[in-house]
């Protein structure tokens, strides 16, 4: 079994981060995040890449988009 990767869109409102949605495609998640931030409802939006290796049980998360920074 190979590594599983998901992209989570998180939104910041009222000082709290919440998971808005998850995607299997990086570009789709970033596009949704940009759209959400453009609505000017949220204080911030970010996309977190979540990689899980079922063989080892290892889970690695990294921020790949932050509404206040450039896309990596």
Short mmCIF file of N, CA and C in Angstrom, two decimals:
data_model
loop_
_atom_site.label_atom_id
_atom_site.label_comp_id
_atom_site.label_asym_id
_atom_site.label_seq_id
_atom_site.Cartn_x
_atom_site.Cartn_y
_atom_site.Cartn_z
N UNK A 1 0.85 -1.17 0.00
CA UNK A 1 0.00 0.00 0.00
C UNK A 1 0.89 1.24 0.00
N UNK A 2 0.55 2.23 -0.81
CA UNK A 2 1.38 3.42 -0.93
C UNK A 2 0.92 4.54 0.00
N UNK A 3 1.71 5.59 0.03
CA UNK A 3 1.40 6.75 0.84
C UNK A 3 0.11 7.40 0.37
N UNK A 4 -0.73 7.79 1.29
CA UNK A 4 -1.99 8.46 0.97
C UNK A 4 -1.82 9.96 1.24
N UNK A 5 -2.25 10.78 0.28
CA UNK A 5 -2.11 12.23 0.42
C UNK A 5 -3.45 12.91 0.27
N UNK A 6 -3.76 13.77 1.22
CA UNK A 6 -4.96 14.61 1.17
C UNK A 6 -4.56 16.05 1.37
N UNK A 7 -5.38 16.96 0.86
CA UNK A 7 -5.14 18.38 1.02
C UNK A 7 -6.34 18.98 1.73
N UNK A 8 -6.09 19.54 2.91
CA UNK A 8 -7.15 20.11 3.74
C UNK A 8 -7.15 21.62 3.61
N UNK A 9 -8.33 22.21 3.38
CA UNK A 9 -8.49 23.66 3.36
C UNK A 9 -8.97 24.07 4.75
N UNK A 10 -8.20 24.93 5.40
CA UNK A 10 -8.52 25.42 6.73
C UNK A 10 -8.87 26.91 6.64
N UNK A 11 -9.86 27.33 7.41
CA UNK A 11 -10.25 28.74 7.44
C UNK A 11 -10.12 29.29 8.86
N UNK A 12 -9.78 30.57 8.94
CA UNK A 12 -9.61 31.25 10.23
C UNK A 12 -10.71 32.30 10.37
N UNK A 13 -11.51 32.13 11.41
CA UNK A 13 -12.58 33.09 11.69
C UNK A 13 -12.75 33.16 13.20
N UNK A 14 -12.81 34.38 13.70
CA UNK A 14 -12.96 34.56 15.15
C UNK A 14 -11.78 34.03 15.93
N UNK A 15 -10.61 33.99 15.30
CA UNK A 15 -9.40 33.53 15.97
C UNK A 15 -9.25 32.02 16.04
N UNK A 16 -10.14 31.27 15.37
CA UNK A 16 -10.06 29.81 15.42
C UNK A 16 -9.97 29.23 14.01
N UNK A 17 -9.06 28.27 13.85
CA UNK A 17 -8.93 27.55 12.59
C UNK A 17 -9.89 26.38 12.56
N UNK A 18 -10.53 26.17 11.40
CA UNK A 18 -11.42 25.03 11.22
C UNK A 18 -11.16 24.40 9.86
N UNK A 19 -11.32 23.09 9.78
CA UNK A 19 -11.21 22.41 8.49
C UNK A 19 -12.48 22.70 7.71
N UNK A 20 -12.32 23.28 6.53
CA UNK A 20 -13.46 23.60 5.68
C UNK A 20 -13.80 22.43 4.76
N UNK A 21 -12.76 21.86 4.13
CA UNK A 21 -12.98 20.78 3.16
C UNK A 21 -11.67 20.05 2.89
N UNK A 22 -11.77 18.88 2.27
CA UNK A 22 -10.58 18.11 1.91
C UNK A 22 -10.65 17.73 0.43
N UNK A 23 -9.46 17.59 -0.17
CA UNK A 23 -9.36 17.28 -1.60
C UNK A 23 -8.22 16.30 -1.85
N UNK A 24 -8.31 15.61 -2.96
CA UNK A 24 -7.23 14.71 -3.35
C UNK A 24 -6.24 15.40 -4.27
N UNK A 25 -6.66 16.53 -4.87
CA UNK A 25 -5.81 17.25 -5.81
C UNK A 25 -5.33 18.57 -5.20
N UNK A 26 -4.02 18.79 -5.26
CA UNK A 26 -3.39 20.00 -4.71
C UNK A 26 -3.97 21.27 -5.33
N UNK A 27 -4.00 21.32 -6.67
CA UNK A 27 -4.45 22.54 -7.35
C UNK A 27 -5.90 22.88 -7.03
N UNK A 28 -6.73 21.88 -6.91
CA UNK A 28 -8.14 22.11 -6.58
C UNK A 28 -8.26 22.71 -5.18
N UNK A 29 -7.51 22.20 -4.23
CA UNK A 29 -7.55 22.71 -2.86
C UNK A 29 -7.09 24.16 -2.81
N UNK A 30 -6.02 24.48 -3.53
CA UNK A 30 -5.51 25.86 -3.54
C UNK A 30 -6.51 26.80 -4.21
N UNK A 31 -7.13 26.35 -5.27
CA UNK A 31 -8.13 27.17 -5.97
C UNK A 31 -9.31 27.48 -5.03
N UNK A 32 -9.78 26.49 -4.30
CA UNK A 32 -10.87 26.69 -3.34
C UNK A 32 -10.43 27.65 -2.24
N UNK A 33 -9.22 27.48 -1.73
CA UNK A 33 -8.71 28.36 -0.67
C UNK A 33 -8.65 29.81 -1.14
N UNK A 34 -8.16 30.03 -2.33
CA UNK A 34 -8.09 31.40 -2.87
C UNK A 34 -9.49 32.00 -3.01
N UNK A 35 -10.43 31.19 -3.47
CA UNK A 35 -11.80 31.67 -3.60
C UNK A 35 -12.42 32.04 -2.26
N UNK A 36 -12.20 31.20 -1.26
CA UNK A 36 -12.72 31.48 0.08
C UNK A 36 -12.12 32.76 0.64
N UNK A 37 -10.82 32.95 0.47
CA UNK A 37 -10.18 34.15 1.00
C UNK A 37 -10.68 35.39 0.25
N UNK A 38 -10.95 35.23 -1.03
CA UNK A 38 -11.45 36.34 -1.84
C UNK A 38 -12.82 36.82 -1.42
N UNK A 39 -13.58 35.97 -0.75
CA UNK A 39 -14.90 36.35 -0.26
C UNK A 39 -14.82 37.33 0.90
N UNK A 40 -13.64 37.47 1.48
CA UNK A 40 -13.38 38.39 2.60
C UNK A 40 -14.24 38.10 3.83
N UNK A 41 -14.58 36.84 4.02
CA UNK A 41 -15.34 36.40 5.20
C UNK A 41 -14.39 35.89 6.27
N UNK A 42 -13.24 35.40 5.83
CA UNK A 42 -12.28 34.77 6.75
C UNK A 42 -11.06 35.64 6.95
N UNK A 43 -10.46 35.53 8.13
CA UNK A 43 -9.24 36.27 8.44
C UNK A 43 -8.03 35.65 7.76
N UNK A 44 -8.12 34.38 7.46
CA UNK A 44 -7.03 33.67 6.80
C UNK A 44 -7.52 32.34 6.27
N UNK A 45 -6.81 31.83 5.27
CA UNK A 45 -7.10 30.53 4.69
C UNK A 45 -5.77 29.85 4.40
N UNK A 46 -5.69 28.55 4.66
CA UNK A 46 -4.48 27.82 4.33
C UNK A 46 -4.83 26.42 3.84
N UNK A 47 -3.89 25.82 3.12
CA UNK A 47 -4.03 24.45 2.66
C UNK A 47 -2.92 23.64 3.29
N UNK A 48 -3.28 22.54 3.91
CA UNK A 48 -2.32 21.65 4.55
C UNK A 48 -2.28 20.33 3.79
N UNK A 49 -1.07 19.95 3.39
CA UNK A 49 -0.87 18.65 2.75
C UNK A 49 -0.66 17.63 3.84
N UNK A 50 -1.44 16.58 3.82
CA UNK A 50 -1.38 15.53 4.84
C UNK A 50 -0.99 14.22 4.16
N UNK A 51 0.21 13.73 4.48
CA UNK A 51 0.68 12.47 3.92
C UNK A 51 0.68 11.41 5.00
N UNK A 52 0.05 10.28 4.69
CA UNK A 52 -0.04 9.18 5.65
C UNK A 52 0.52 7.92 5.01
N UNK A 53 1.42 7.25 5.73
CA UNK A 53 1.99 6.00 5.26
C UNK A 53 1.41 4.87 6.11
N UNK A 54 0.46 4.10 5.55
CA UNK A 54 -0.18 3.05 6.34
C UNK A 54 0.76 1.93 6.77
N UNK A 55 1.87 1.76 6.04
CA UNK A 55 2.83 0.71 6.43
C UNK A 55 3.51 1.03 7.75
N UNK A 56 3.88 2.30 7.92
CA UNK A 56 4.61 2.70 9.12
C UNK A 56 3.75 3.43 10.15
N UNK A 57 2.59 3.92 9.71
CA UNK A 57 1.74 4.70 10.60
C UNK A 57 2.18 6.14 10.71
N UNK A 58 3.20 6.54 9.93
CA UNK A 58 3.70 7.92 9.97
C UNK A 58 2.74 8.86 9.28
N UNK A 59 2.58 10.03 9.86
CA UNK A 59 1.73 11.08 9.31
C UNK A 59 2.54 12.37 9.27
N UNK A 60 2.60 13.00 8.09
CA UNK A 60 3.35 14.25 7.95
C UNK A 60 2.45 15.32 7.37
N UNK A 61 2.42 16.47 8.03
CA UNK A 61 1.63 17.60 7.56
C UNK A 61 2.54 18.76 7.23
N UNK A 62 2.20 19.49 6.17
CA UNK A 62 2.94 20.70 5.84
C UNK A 62 2.00 21.70 5.18
N UNK A 63 2.19 22.97 5.48
CA UNK A 63 1.39 24.04 4.90
C UNK A 63 1.93 24.31 3.50
N UNK A 64 1.07 24.17 2.48
CA UNK A 64 1.52 24.42 1.11
C UNK A 64 0.92 25.70 0.54
N UNK A 65 -0.06 26.26 1.23
CA UNK A 65 -0.64 27.54 0.82
C UNK A 65 -1.10 28.27 2.07
N UNK A 66 -0.76 29.55 2.13
CA UNK A 66 -1.21 30.41 3.22
C UNK A 66 -1.65 31.71 2.57
N UNK A 67 -2.82 32.18 2.88
CA UNK A 67 -3.35 33.38 2.22
C UNK A 67 -2.46 34.61 2.42
N UNK A 68 -1.56 34.55 3.37
CA UNK A 68 -0.67 35.68 3.64
C UNK A 68 0.73 35.46 3.04
N UNK A 69 0.94 34.34 2.32
CA UNK A 69 2.26 34.04 1.77
C UNK A 69 2.15 33.55 0.34
N UNK A 70 3.28 33.40 -0.34
CA UNK A 70 3.33 32.89 -1.70
C UNK A 70 3.12 31.38 -1.72
N UNK A 71 2.58 30.86 -2.83
CA UNK A 71 2.44 29.42 -3.01
C UNK A 71 3.81 28.81 -3.26
N UNK A 72 4.08 27.68 -2.59
CA UNK A 72 5.37 26.98 -2.77
C UNK A 72 5.36 26.22 -4.07
#
